[in-house]
Structure formats: C-alpha cells, structure tokens
Amino acid sequence: LLTQSEGIVIYTGWERHALVGSDIRLSCSFFSWRWTSDDVTFSWSYRSDGARDAISIFHYTGGAPYVDNKGPFRDRLEFVGNPGRRDGSILLKNLDYGDNGTFTCDAKNPPDIVGRASSVRLLVFEKVPIQAGVITGSIIGAVLGLLLLIVVIYYFMRFLVARRVFNLSVRSVPLCLGLGPKPEPIPGLDTCLV
C-alpha cells in the first residue's frame, strides 16, 4: 500500500547582508500538511558568486546533523534549527568576502517529498549598506512629520486669530443705556452706537 505524497513548501529569506567577521543565521522552514515526520531531512547547498555548480555543505537526516568536512564552511557552520518545529536553520560563523553567494535549502517530510528548494543570497560587506527601503521610509517619515507640523501650526494660528477677533468684537460694542459697566474705550469706538 502506497501513501499519497502531498506538496511541501520551503521558505528562506530573499537576501541577507552581513559584515566581514560576523555570524549570520540562514533560516529555512517548511510547510507540510502532514505531521512532522521522524524522517524529516534538511539539505543546504552553496554556490559562490561566479561558480556554475553548487556544492553540498550540510545535511540533516535521521535526527543527526552532518557538516561537509571538506568544503569552505567545514569549521564555520553550525546547525541551529529545530526539526520538530520544521526549522532547518544554519549558523555561518566568521564570514569573509569569499562567502558571498547563494545558499539553497531543501527539506523533505516523508511522505511529503515533492517541493521546490528555496534560496537566499548572502552579501558580505565591510560595512552593511543602508537599504533603499530604510532611506525611502526615512524620507516619507520626514515629509509626513513636516506636514503634521504645518497642520498643527495652521490650526494653532487659526485658534489665536479667532480668539483675538472674538475678544475684539466683545470689547468693541460698548454697553450703553445703563445695562452694565462700560468697558475700556477702544480708540475710535468710545461712543455708544445707536
């Protein structure tokens, strides 16, 4: 009797930036309609910039992690995932410019073995560049802040002008005919209007 296989969806980030000498976690998780199997596997491969072929750098199977003992990450890769939570993340340590490239994660959760591997691009810099989204967000935030300040000043000025006009209109009509005390005279309006 064969069990039916369902699709598995694998997730990684799109692009990660890191500094030379730092560590970075490359996340890999998956969605499957099945419960997490004891036979779950994760495989990571790496293709450096300019290379045609990818090399296998990590494999998790049978409850044990296996790091490639000859590749560029043999002493710098650590498995930090939790297969029970469908997490096959790895940690790359002491990054160098030569680590720039594409990392691909593939996962299997038998009987769900059909799915497309997911890739994340790693860019290693001396200093991490400011992303365009941060710059755009800062500009939009500054413009919105300026507009808010202008609106507040506008309404505050309207309030002050309305208050002054109201005070002038109250003081400009003198109380005559003995109905109350006469207010201080305003130049040009110190007589009662009839």
XYZ file of C-alpha atoms in Angstrom:
194
model
C 0.000 0.000 0.000
C 1.478 3.344 -1.062
C 0.839 6.541 0.868
C -0.099 9.589 -1.120
C 2.506 12.343 -1.314
C 1.499 15.985 -0.891
C 3.459 19.083 -1.796
C 5.875 20.695 0.630
C 6.621 24.439 0.580
C 10.055 25.616 1.709
C 10.793 29.155 2.936
C 14.056 31.096 3.209
C 14.720 34.802 3.083
C 15.465 36.539 -0.218
C 18.696 38.277 0.630
C 20.816 38.690 3.738
C 23.559 41.226 4.438
C 26.363 40.688 6.918
C 29.686 42.158 7.977
C 33.074 40.560 7.479
C 33.946 38.569 10.617
C 30.351 38.375 11.879
C 27.998 35.399 12.213
C 24.682 35.056 10.410
C 21.717 32.729 10.732
C 20.243 31.484 7.475
C 16.675 30.428 8.156
C 14.894 27.574 6.438
C 11.436 26.324 7.325
C 8.749 24.383 5.538
C 5.000 23.910 5.382
C 3.537 20.449 5.004
C 0.019 19.140 5.536
C 1.468 16.152 7.407
C 2.722 15.966 10.964
C 6.471 16.387 11.224
C 7.963 13.018 10.422
C 10.842 11.371 12.296
C 12.398 11.033 8.848
C 12.460 14.786 8.159
C 15.564 15.907 6.254
C 17.194 19.255 5.511
C 19.910 19.833 2.932
C 21.856 23.034 2.318
C 23.979 23.721 -0.746
C 26.146 26.701 -1.664
C 27.014 28.300 -4.992
C 29.608 31.054 -4.750
C 29.367 34.124 -6.954
C 30.686 33.284 -10.388
C 30.516 29.500 -9.901
C 28.417 27.317 -12.176
C 27.735 24.469 -9.779
C 26.573 24.294 -6.184
C 28.281 22.191 -3.531
C 26.572 20.387 -0.668
C 27.569 21.924 2.680
C 25.094 20.451 5.190
C 22.647 17.610 5.595
C 20.294 16.700 8.450
C 18.819 13.207 8.479
C 17.915 10.526 10.999
C 17.989 13.061 13.827
C 21.651 13.986 13.257
C 23.338 16.942 11.519
C 26.193 16.353 9.064
C 28.510 19.184 8.007
C 30.641 18.733 4.897
C 34.165 18.150 6.217
C 35.997 19.407 3.113
C 34.061 22.475 1.985
C 34.550 26.168 2.740
C 32.293 26.046 5.815
C 33.616 22.856 7.460
C 34.690 24.640 10.680
C 32.274 27.558 10.486
C 28.811 26.021 10.064
C 26.505 25.036 12.914
C 23.001 23.575 12.803
C 20.723 25.787 14.931
C 17.357 24.554 13.659
C 14.660 22.576 15.396
C 13.310 19.845 13.096
C 10.329 19.260 15.408
C 9.271 22.833 14.637
C 10.047 22.422 10.927
C 13.136 24.614 11.230
C 16.336 23.713 9.390
C 18.301 26.914 10.030
C 22.083 27.044 9.996
C 24.566 29.499 11.507
C 27.569 30.621 9.476
C 30.449 31.945 11.575
C 33.322 34.337 10.909
C 32.122 35.463 7.474
C 34.534 36.508 4.741
C 34.130 38.140 1.307
C 34.525 34.708 -0.249
C 31.240 33.635 1.373
C 29.181 35.807 -0.989
C 26.828 33.584 -2.925
C 23.547 31.710 -2.986
C 22.550 29.229 -0.290
C 19.781 26.773 -1.120
C 17.729 24.820 1.407
C 15.750 21.715 0.563
C 13.506 19.866 3.016
C 11.611 16.593 2.945
C 8.921 15.446 5.374
C 8.036 11.919 4.195
C 5.710 11.136 2.624
C 5.723 14.814 1.510
C 8.825 14.908 -0.641
C 7.702 16.966 -3.627
C 8.581 20.632 -3.454
C 10.876 23.311 -4.765
C 14.027 24.195 -2.840
C 14.309 27.801 -1.650
C 17.362 30.042 -1.971
C 18.768 33.011 -0.075
C 21.523 35.268 -1.345
C 24.256 36.280 1.103
C 26.182 39.519 0.617
C 29.160 40.134 2.894
C 30.383 43.738 3.289
C 32.990 45.678 5.222
C 30.091 47.909 6.309
C 26.457 46.943 5.717
C 24.941 49.373 3.176
C 21.778 51.250 4.027
C 18.940 49.554 2.223
C 16.775 51.565 -0.144
C 13.704 50.821 1.989
C 15.284 52.472 5.021
C 16.117 55.594 3.014
C 12.647 55.734 1.438
C 10.985 55.201 4.819
C 13.063 57.987 6.362
C 12.134 60.421 3.604
C 8.427 59.563 3.825
C 8.541 59.856 7.622
C 10.226 63.270 7.437
C 7.693 64.567 4.887
C 4.746 63.297 6.953
C 6.242 64.819 10.108
C 6.665 68.167 8.345
C 3.076 68.056 7.051
C 1.798 67.274 10.539
C 3.785 70.200 11.952
C 2.350 72.533 9.284
C -1.224 71.398 10.053
C -0.690 71.900 13.803
C 0.749 75.393 13.243
C -2.125 76.268 10.863
C -4.822 75.274 13.355
C -2.980 76.937 16.225
C -2.786 80.198 14.252
C -6.486 79.932 13.354
C -7.251 79.456 17.032
C -5.207 82.525 18.014
C -6.755 84.702 15.288
C -10.294 83.549 16.141
C -9.664 84.228 19.825
C -8.322 87.725 19.092
C -11.237 88.560 16.760
C -13.713 87.323 19.369
C -12.043 89.432 22.077
C -12.089 92.493 19.806
C -15.749 92.023 18.921
C -16.720 91.701 22.584
C -14.745 94.802 23.562
C -15.802 96.879 20.544
C -19.509 97.014 21.441
C -19.733 99.281 24.495
C -22.501 98.657 26.926
C -24.747 101.704 26.944
C -28.120 102.548 28.305
C -27.043 101.701 31.811
C -27.114 97.936 31.296
C -23.703 97.385 32.766
C -20.262 98.807 33.236
C -18.743 100.440 30.247
C -15.640 98.582 29.025
C -12.342 100.310 28.440
C -12.669 102.539 25.410
C -11.103 101.392 22.191
C -9.686 104.209 20.069
C -12.281 105.263 17.524
C -15.106 103.356 19.242
C -15.524 105.144 22.544
C -19.112 106.227 21.987
C -22.317 104.220 22.114
C -23.858 103.113 18.875
C -27.486 103.969 18.439
